[in-house]
mmCIF file of C-alpha atoms in Angstrom:
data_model
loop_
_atom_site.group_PDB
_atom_site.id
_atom_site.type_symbol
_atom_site.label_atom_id
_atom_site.label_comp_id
_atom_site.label_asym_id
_atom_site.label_seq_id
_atom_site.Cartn_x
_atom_site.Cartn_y
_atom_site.Cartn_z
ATOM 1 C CA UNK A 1 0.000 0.000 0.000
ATOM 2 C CA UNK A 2 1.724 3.224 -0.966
ATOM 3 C CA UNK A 3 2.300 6.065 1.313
ATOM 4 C CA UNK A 4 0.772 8.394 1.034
ATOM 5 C CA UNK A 5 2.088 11.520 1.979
ATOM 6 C CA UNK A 6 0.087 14.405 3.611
ATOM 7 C CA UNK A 7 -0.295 17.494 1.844
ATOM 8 C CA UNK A 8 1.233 20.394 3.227
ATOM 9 C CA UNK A 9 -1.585 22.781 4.686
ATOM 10 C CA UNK A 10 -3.218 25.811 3.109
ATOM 11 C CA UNK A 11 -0.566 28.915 3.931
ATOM 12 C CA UNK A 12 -2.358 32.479 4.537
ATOM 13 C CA UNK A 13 -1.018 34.972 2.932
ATOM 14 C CA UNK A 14 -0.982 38.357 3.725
ATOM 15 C CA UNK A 15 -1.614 40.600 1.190
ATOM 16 C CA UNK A 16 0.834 43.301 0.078
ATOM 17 C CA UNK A 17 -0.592 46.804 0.342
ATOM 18 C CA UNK A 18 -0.697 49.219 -2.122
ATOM 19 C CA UNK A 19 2.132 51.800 -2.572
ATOM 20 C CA UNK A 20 1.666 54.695 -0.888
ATOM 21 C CA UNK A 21 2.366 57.733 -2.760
ATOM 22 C CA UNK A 22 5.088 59.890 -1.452
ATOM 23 C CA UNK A 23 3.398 63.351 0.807
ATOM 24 C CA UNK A 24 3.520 66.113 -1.177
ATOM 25 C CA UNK A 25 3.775 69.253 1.262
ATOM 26 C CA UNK A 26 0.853 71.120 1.893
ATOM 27 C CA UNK A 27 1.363 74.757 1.159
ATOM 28 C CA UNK A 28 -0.724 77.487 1.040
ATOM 29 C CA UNK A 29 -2.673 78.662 -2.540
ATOM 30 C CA UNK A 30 -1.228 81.491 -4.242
ATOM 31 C CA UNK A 31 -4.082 82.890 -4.461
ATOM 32 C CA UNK A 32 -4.731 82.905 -0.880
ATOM 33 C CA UNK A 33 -2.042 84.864 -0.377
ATOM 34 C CA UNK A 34 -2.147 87.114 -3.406
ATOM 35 C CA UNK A 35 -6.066 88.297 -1.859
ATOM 36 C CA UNK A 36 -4.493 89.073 1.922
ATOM 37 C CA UNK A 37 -1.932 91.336 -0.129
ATOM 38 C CA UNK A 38 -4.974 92.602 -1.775
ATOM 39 C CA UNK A 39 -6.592 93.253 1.307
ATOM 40 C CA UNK A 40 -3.757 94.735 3.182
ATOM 41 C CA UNK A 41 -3.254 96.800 0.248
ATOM 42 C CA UNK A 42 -6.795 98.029 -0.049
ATOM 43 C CA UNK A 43 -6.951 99.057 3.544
ATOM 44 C CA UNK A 44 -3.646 100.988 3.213
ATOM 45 C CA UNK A 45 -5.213 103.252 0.938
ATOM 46 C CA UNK A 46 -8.376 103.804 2.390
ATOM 47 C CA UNK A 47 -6.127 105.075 5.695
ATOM 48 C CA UNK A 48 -4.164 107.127 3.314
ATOM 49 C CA UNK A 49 -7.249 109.212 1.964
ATOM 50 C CA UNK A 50 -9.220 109.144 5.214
ATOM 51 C CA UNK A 51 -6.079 110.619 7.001
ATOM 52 C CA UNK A 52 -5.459 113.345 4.554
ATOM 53 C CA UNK A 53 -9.131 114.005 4.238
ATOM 54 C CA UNK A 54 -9.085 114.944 8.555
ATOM 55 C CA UNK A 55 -6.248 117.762 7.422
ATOM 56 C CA UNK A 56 -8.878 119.454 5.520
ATOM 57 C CA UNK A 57 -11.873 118.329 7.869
ATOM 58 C CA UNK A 58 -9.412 120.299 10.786
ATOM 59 C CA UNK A 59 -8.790 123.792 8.454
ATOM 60 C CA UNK A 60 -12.381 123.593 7.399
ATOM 61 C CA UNK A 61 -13.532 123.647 11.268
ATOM 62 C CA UNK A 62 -11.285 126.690 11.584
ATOM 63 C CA UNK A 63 -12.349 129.349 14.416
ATOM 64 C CA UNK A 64 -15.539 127.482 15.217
ATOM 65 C CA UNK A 65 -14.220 124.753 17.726
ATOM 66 C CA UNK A 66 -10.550 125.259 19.446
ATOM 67 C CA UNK A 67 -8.270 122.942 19.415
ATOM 68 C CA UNK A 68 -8.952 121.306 22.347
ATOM 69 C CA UNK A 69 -12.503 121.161 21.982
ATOM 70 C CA UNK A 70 -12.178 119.541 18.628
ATOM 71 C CA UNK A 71 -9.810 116.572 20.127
ATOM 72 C CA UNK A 72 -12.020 115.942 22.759
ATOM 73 C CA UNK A 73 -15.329 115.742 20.286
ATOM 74 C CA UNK A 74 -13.172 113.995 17.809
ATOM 75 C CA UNK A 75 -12.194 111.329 20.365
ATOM 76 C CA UNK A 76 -15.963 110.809 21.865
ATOM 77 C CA UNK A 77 -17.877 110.160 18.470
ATOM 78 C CA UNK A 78 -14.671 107.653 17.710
ATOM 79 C CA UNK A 79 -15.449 105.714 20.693
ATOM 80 C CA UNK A 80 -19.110 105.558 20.470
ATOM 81 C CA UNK A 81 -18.508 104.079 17.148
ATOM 82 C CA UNK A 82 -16.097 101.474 17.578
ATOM 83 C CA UNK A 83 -17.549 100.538 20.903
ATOM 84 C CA UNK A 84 -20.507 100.293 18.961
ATOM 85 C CA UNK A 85 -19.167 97.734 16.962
ATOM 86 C CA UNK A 86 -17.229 96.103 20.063
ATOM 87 C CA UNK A 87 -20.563 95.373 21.407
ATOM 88 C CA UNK A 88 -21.059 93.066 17.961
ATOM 89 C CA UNK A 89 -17.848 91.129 17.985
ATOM 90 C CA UNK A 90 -17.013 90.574 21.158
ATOM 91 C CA UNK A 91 -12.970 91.115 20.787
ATOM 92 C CA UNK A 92 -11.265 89.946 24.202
ATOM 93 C CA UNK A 93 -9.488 93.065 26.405
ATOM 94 C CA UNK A 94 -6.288 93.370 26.539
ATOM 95 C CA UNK A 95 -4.607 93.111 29.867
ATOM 96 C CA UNK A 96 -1.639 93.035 32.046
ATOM 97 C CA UNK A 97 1.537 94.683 29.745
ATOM 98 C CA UNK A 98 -0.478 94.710 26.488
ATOM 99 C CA UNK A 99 -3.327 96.840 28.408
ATOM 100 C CA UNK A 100 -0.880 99.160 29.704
ATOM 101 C CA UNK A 101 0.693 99.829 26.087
ATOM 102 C CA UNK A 102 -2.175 100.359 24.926
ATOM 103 C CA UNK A 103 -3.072 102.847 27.453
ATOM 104 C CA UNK A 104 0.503 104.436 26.464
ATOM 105 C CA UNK A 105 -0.847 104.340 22.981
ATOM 106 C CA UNK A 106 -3.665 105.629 23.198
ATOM 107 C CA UNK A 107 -2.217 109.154 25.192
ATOM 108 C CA UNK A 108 0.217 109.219 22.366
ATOM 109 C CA UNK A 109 -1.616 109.004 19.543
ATOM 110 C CA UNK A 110 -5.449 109.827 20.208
ATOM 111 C CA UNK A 111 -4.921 112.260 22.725
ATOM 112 C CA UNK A 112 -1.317 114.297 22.226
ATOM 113 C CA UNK A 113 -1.379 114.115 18.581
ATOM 114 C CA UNK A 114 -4.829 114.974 17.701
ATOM 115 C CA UNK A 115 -4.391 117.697 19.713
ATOM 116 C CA UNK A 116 -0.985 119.185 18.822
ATOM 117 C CA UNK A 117 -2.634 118.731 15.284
ATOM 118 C CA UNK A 118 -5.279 120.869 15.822
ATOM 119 C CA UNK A 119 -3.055 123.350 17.650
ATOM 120 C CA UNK A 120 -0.404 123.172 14.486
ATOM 121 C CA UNK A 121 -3.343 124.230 11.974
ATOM 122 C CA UNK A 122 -4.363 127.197 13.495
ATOM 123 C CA UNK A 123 -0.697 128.633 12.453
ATOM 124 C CA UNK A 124 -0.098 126.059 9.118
ATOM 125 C CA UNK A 125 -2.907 125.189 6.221
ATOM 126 C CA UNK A 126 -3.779 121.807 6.284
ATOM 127 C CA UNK A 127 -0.629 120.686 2.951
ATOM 128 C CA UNK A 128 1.797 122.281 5.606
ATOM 129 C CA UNK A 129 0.974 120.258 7.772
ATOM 130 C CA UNK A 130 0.897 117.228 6.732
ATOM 131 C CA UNK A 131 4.411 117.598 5.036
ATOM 132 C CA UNK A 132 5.543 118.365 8.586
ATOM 133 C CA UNK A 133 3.304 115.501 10.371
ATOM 134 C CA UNK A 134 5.105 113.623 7.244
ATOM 135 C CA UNK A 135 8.760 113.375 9.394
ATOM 136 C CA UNK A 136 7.158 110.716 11.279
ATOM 137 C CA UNK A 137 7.583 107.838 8.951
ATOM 138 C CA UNK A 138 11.293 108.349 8.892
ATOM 139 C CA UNK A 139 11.383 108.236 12.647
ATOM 140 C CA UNK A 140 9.629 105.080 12.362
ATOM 141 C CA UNK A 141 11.738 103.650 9.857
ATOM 142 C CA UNK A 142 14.944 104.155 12.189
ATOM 143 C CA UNK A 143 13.315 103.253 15.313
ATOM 144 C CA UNK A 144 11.771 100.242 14.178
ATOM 145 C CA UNK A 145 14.576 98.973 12.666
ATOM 146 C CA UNK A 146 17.051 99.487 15.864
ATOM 147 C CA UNK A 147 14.296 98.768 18.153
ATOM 148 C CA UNK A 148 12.115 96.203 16.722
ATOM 149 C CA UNK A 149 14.720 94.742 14.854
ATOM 150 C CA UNK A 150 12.829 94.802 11.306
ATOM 151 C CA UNK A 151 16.396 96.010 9.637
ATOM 152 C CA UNK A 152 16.541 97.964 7.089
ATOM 153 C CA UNK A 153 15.666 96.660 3.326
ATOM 154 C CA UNK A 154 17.236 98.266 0.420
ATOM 155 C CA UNK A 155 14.155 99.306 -1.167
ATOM 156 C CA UNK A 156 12.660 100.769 2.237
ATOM 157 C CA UNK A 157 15.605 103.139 2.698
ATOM 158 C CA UNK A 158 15.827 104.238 -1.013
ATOM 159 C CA UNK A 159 11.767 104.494 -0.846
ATOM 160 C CA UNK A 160 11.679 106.715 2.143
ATOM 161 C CA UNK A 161 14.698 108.935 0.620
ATOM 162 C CA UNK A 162 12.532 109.296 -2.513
ATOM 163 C CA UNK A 163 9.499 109.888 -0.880
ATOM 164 C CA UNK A 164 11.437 112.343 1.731
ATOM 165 C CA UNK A 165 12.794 114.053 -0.928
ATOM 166 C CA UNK A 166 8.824 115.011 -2.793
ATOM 167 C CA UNK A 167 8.072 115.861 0.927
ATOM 168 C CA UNK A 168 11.059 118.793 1.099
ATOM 169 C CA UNK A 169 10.591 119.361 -2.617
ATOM 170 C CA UNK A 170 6.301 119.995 -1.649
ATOM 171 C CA UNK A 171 7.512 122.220 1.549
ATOM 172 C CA UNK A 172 9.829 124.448 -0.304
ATOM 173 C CA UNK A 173 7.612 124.770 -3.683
ATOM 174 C CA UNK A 174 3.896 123.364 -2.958
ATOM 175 C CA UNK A 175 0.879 124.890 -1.437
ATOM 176 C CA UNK A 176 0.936 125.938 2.097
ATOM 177 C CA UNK A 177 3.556 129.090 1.690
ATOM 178 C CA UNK A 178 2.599 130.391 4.569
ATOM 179 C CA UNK A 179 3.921 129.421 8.290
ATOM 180 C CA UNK A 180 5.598 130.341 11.425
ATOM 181 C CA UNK A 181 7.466 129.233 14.021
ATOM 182 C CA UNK A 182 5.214 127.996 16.398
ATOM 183 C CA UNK A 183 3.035 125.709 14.112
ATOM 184 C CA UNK A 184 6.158 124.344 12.381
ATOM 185 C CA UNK A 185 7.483 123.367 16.252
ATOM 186 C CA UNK A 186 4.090 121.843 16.942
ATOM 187 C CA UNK A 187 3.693 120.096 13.459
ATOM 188 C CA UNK A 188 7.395 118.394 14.452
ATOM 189 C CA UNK A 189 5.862 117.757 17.739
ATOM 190 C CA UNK A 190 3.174 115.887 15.946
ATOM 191 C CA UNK A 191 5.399 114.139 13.793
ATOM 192 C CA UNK A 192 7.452 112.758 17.136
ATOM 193 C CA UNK A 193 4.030 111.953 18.804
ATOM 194 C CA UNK A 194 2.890 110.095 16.027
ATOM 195 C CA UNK A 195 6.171 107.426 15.672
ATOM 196 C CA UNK A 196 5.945 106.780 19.318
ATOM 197 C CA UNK A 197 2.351 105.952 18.706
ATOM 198 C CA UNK A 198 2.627 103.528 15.642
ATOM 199 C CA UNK A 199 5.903 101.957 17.552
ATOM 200 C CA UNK A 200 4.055 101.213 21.127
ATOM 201 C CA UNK A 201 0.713 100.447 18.826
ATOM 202 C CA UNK A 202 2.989 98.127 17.033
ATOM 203 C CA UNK A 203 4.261 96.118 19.810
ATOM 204 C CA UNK A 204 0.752 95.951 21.609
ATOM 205 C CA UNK A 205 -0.622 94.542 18.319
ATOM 206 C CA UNK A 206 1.443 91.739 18.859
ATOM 207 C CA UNK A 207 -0.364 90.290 21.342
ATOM 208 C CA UNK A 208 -3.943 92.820 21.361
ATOM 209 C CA UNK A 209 -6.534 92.288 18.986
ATOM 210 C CA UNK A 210 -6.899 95.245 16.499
ATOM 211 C CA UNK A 211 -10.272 95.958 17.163
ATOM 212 C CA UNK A 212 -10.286 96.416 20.890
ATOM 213 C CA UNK A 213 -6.593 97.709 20.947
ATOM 214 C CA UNK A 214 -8.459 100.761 19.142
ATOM 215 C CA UNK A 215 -11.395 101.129 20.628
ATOM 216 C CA UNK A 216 -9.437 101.082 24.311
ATOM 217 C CA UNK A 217 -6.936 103.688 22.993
ATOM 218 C CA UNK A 218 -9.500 105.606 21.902
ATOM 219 C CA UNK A 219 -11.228 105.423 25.396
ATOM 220 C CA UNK A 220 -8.302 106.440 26.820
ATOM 221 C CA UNK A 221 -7.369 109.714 24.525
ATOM 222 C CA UNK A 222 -11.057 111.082 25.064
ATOM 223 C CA UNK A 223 -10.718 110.419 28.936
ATOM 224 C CA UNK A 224 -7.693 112.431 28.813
ATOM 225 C CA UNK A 225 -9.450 114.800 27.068
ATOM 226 C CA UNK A 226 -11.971 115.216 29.494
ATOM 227 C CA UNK A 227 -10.914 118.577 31.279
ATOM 228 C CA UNK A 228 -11.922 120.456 27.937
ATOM 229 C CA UNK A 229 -15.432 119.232 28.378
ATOM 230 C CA UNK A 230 -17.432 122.445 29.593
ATOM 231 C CA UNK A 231 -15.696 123.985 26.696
ATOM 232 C CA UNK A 232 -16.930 121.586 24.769
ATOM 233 C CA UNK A 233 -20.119 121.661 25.370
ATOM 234 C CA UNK A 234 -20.208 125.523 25.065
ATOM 235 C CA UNK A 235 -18.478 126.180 21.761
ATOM 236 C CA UNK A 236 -20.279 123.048 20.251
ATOM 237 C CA UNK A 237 -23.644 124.274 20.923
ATOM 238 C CA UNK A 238 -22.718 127.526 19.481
ATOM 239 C CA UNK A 239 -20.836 126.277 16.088
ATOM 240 C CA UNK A 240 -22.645 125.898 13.087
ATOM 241 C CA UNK A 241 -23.297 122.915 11.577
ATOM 242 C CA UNK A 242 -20.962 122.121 9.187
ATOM 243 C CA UNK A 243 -18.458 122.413 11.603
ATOM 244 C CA UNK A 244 -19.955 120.540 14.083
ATOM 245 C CA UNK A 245 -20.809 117.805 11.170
ATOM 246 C CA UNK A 246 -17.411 117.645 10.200
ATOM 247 C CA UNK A 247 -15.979 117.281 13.705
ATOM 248 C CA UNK A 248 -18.614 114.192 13.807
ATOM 249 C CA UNK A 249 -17.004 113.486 10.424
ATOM 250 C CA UNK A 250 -13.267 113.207 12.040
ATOM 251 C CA UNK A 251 -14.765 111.276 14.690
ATOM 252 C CA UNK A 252 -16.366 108.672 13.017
ATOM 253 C CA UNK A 253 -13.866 107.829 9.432
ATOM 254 C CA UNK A 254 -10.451 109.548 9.992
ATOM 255 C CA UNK A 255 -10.502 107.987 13.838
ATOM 256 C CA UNK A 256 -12.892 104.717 13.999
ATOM 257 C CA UNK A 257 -12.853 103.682 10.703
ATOM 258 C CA UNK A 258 -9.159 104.660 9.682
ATOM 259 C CA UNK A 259 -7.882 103.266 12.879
ATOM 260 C CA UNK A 260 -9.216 99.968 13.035
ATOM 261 C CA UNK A 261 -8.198 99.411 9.014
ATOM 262 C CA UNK A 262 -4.916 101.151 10.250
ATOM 263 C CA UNK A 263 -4.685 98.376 13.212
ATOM 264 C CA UNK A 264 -5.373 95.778 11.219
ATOM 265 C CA UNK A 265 -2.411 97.099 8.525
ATOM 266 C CA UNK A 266 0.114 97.408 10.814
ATOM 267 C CA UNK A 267 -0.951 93.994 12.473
ATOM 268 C CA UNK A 268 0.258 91.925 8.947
ATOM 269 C CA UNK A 269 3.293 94.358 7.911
ATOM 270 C CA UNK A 270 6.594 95.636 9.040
ATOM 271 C CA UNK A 271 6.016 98.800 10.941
ATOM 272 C CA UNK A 272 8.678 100.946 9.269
ATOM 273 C CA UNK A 273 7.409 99.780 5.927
ATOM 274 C CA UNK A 274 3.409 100.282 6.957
ATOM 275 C CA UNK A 275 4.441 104.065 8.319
ATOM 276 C CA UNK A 276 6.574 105.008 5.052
ATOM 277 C CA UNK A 277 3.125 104.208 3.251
ATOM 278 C CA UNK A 278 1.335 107.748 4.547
ATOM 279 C CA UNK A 279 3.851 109.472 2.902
ATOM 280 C CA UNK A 280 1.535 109.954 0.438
ATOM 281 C CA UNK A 281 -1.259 111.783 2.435
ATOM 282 C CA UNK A 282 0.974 115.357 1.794
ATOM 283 C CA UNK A 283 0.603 114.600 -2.117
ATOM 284 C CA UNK A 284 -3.434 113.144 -1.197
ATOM 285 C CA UNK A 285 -3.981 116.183 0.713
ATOM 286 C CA UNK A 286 -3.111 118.869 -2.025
ATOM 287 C CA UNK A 287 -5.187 116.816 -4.258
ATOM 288 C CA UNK A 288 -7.834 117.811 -2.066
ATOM 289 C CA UNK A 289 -6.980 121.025 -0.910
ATOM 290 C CA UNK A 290 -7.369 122.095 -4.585
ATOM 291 C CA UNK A 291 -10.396 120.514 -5.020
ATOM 292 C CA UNK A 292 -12.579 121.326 -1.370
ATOM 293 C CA UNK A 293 -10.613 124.752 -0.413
ATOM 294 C CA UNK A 294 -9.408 126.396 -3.804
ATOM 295 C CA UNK A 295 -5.686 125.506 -2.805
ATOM 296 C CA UNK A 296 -4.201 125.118 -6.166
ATOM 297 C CA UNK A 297 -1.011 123.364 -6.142
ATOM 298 C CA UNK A 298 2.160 124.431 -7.657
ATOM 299 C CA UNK A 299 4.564 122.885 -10.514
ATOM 300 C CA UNK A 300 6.775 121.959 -7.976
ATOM 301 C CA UNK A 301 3.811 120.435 -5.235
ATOM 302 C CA UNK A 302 3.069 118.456 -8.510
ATOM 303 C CA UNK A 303 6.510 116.899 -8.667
ATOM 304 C CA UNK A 304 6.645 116.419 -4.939
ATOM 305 C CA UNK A 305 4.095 114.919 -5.105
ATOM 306 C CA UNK A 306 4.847 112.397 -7.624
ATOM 307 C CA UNK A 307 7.911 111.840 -5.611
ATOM 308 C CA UNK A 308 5.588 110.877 -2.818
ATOM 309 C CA UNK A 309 3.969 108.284 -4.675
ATOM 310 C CA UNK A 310 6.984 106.782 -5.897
ATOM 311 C CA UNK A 311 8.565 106.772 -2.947
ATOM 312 C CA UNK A 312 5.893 104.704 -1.125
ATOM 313 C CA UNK A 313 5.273 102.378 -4.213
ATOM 314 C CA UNK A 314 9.364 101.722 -3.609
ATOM 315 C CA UNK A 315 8.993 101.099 0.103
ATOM 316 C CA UNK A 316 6.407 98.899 0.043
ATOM 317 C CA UNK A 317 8.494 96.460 -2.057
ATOM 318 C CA UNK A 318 10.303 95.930 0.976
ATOM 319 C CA UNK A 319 7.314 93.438 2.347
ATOM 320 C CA UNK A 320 6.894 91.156 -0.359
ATOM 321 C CA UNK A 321 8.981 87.879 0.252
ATOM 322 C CA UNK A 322 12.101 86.824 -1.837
ATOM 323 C CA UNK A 323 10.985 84.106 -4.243
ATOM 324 C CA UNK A 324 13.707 81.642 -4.247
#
C-alpha cells in the first residue's frame, strides 16, 4: 500500500498593500495669499485718503471749535462708534503689559497728537501740515529697525529717501507758503508723537486684537481729554453745523474707521514699511486742498508729489517675500 504523503496545509497569505504615494507638502494657494496682499493693500489706501481728508476736515472747522474742543469731540464720536461695533464682535481686552501699552498708545496718539494737530493748523494750512506731520515715517523707519529689529531693506531706505525728498521738494515749492514758528514746532511735535504711537501700537498689536486695541486707545485719549469738556459743550452748541458735522465726520472715518483698518495694517506688515506708506497723504492732501478749499497746487507740489507716490510704491516692495 503506498504512502501516502500528507499534503502540506493551506498557507495564509498576507496581502501586500498598495504603494503609498510619497506626501507632497501642503502649502498654502497662491491665491490665498495674493487676496491678503490685496486686502492689506486696499486698507492701506483707504487710511491714506481718510487721514489726509481729517487735514482738511481740521482747516475747514477753523475758528468754530478750538483745538482742544475739537480733540475731545473727535475722540468721543470715535469711541461711540467702535464701541458700537465692540458690542457686535465681542474682541477679548487686553490686559496686564499689552493693556498698559495700549493705554501708552492711546495718550500718544489719540490724545497728544490729535491735539498738537489741531493746535499746528491754526498757524499752518492743512498741505503744511501734513508735510511736517510727514517726518514721522522716517522716525519710524529708524526706530523700528534698531528697536524692533525689522532692519533695514534696500528698497525701504531708497523708498523713504525718494518719498522724503517730494516731501522737502512739496515744503519748499507746494501749497501751504505760509507758516511760522510755532506751528512748524508743533507740526514736528506731531510728527514725534505720532512714531511713538505707531511703535508702542505696534508692539501691543502683537499680542492685542486690532479691534479692541483701538477702541481702548481711543477710550483712553477722550478720557484724557476730558478737562476740555465744559468747553466743549459751550463752543459746540454755538458752532454751526458744518463744523460741528465735520468734527462728527473726524470722529467717526479719519478715527474709527481709519484706525481699526490702520490696526489691522500694521498687524500683517513691518512697521517701518506700513508708516513710510502715509507718505503719500501730503501729495493726497493737495489733491484735495485744490479741489474742497481752492488751494491750487504748484509745478513743484506736482513733482513732490509724484515723488511721494513713488517713494511709497518703492517702500512697500520691501514686504513682499524673496521668491527663491
Amino acid at each position: 500500500m503506498p504512502r501516502t504523503t500528507p499534503e502540506p496545509a493551506d498557507t495564509i497569505s498576507t496581502p501586500t498593500p498598495a504603494a503609498t504615494p510619497p506626501a507632497v507638502p501642503v502649502t498654502p494657494a497662491a491665491g490665498a495669499s495674493d487676496a491678503a496682499r490685496w486686502k492689506v493693500l486696499v486698507a492701506m489706501l483707504v487710511v491714506l485718503l481718510l487721514w489726509a481728508s481729517a487735514f482738511i476736515a481740521i482747516r475747514f472747522v477753523g475758528d468754530a471749535i478750538s483745538p482742544g474742543p475739537l480733540a475731545l469731540g473727535r475722540q468721543l464720536v470715535g469711541t461711540a462708534a467702535l464701541v458700537a461695533v465692540a458690542l457686535i464682535r465681542r474682541p477679548p481686552l487686553p490686559r496686564g503689559r499689552t493693556l498698559a501699552l495700549v493705554a501708552v498708545y492711546g495718550v500718544l496718539w489719540f490724545a497728544g497728537y490729535t491735539l498738537v494737530l489741531n493746535l499746528a493748523e491754526r498757524h499752518l494750512d492743512a498741505g503744511t501740515a501734513a508735510m511736517l506731520v510727514n517726518i514721522a515715517p522716517l522716525l519710524v523707519a529708524v526706530a523700528a529697525g534698531v528697536f524692533l529689529k525689522e532692519g533695514f531693506p534696500r528698497s525701504l531706505v531708497v523708498g523713504l529717501l525718494v518719498a522724503f525728498a517730494g516731501v522737502v521738494i512739496i515744503a519748499t515749492g507746494g501749497v501751504g507758503a505760509h507758516a511760522d514758528m510755532l506751528g512748524i514746532a508743533l507740526g514736528v511735535l506731531a510728527a514725534v508723537l505720532y512714531a511713538l504711537g505707531v511703535l508702542v501700537q505696534k508692539v501691543a498689536l502683537r499680542e492685542a486684537d486690532a479691534l479692541s486695541a483701538t477702541w481702548v486707545g481711543c477710550a483712553i485719549g477722550a478720557a484724557v481729554l476730558l478737562p476740555f469738556l465744559p468747553q466743549t459743550v459751550v463752543e459746540v452748541g454755538a458752532a454751526p453745523a458744518p463744523a460741528v458735522w465735520a468734527m462728527v465726520f473726524l470722529g467717526i472715518f479719519p478715527s474709527a474707521v481709519a484706525f481699526l483698518l490702520w490696526a489691522y495694517v500694521l498687524k500683517r506688515s513691518p512697521a517701518g514699511v506700513t508708516a513710510s506708506a502715509t507718505l503719500a497723504v501730503p501729495a493726497i492732501v493737495v489733491l484735495l486742498s485744490w479741489a474742497l478749499l481752492g488751494e491750487l497746487p504748484t509745478l513743484l507740489g506736482m513733482v513732490g508729489g509724484a515723488l511721494c507716490l513713488i517713494g511709497v510704491a518703492l517702500s512697500r516692495r520691501a514686504s513682499r517675500p524673496r521668491r527663491s
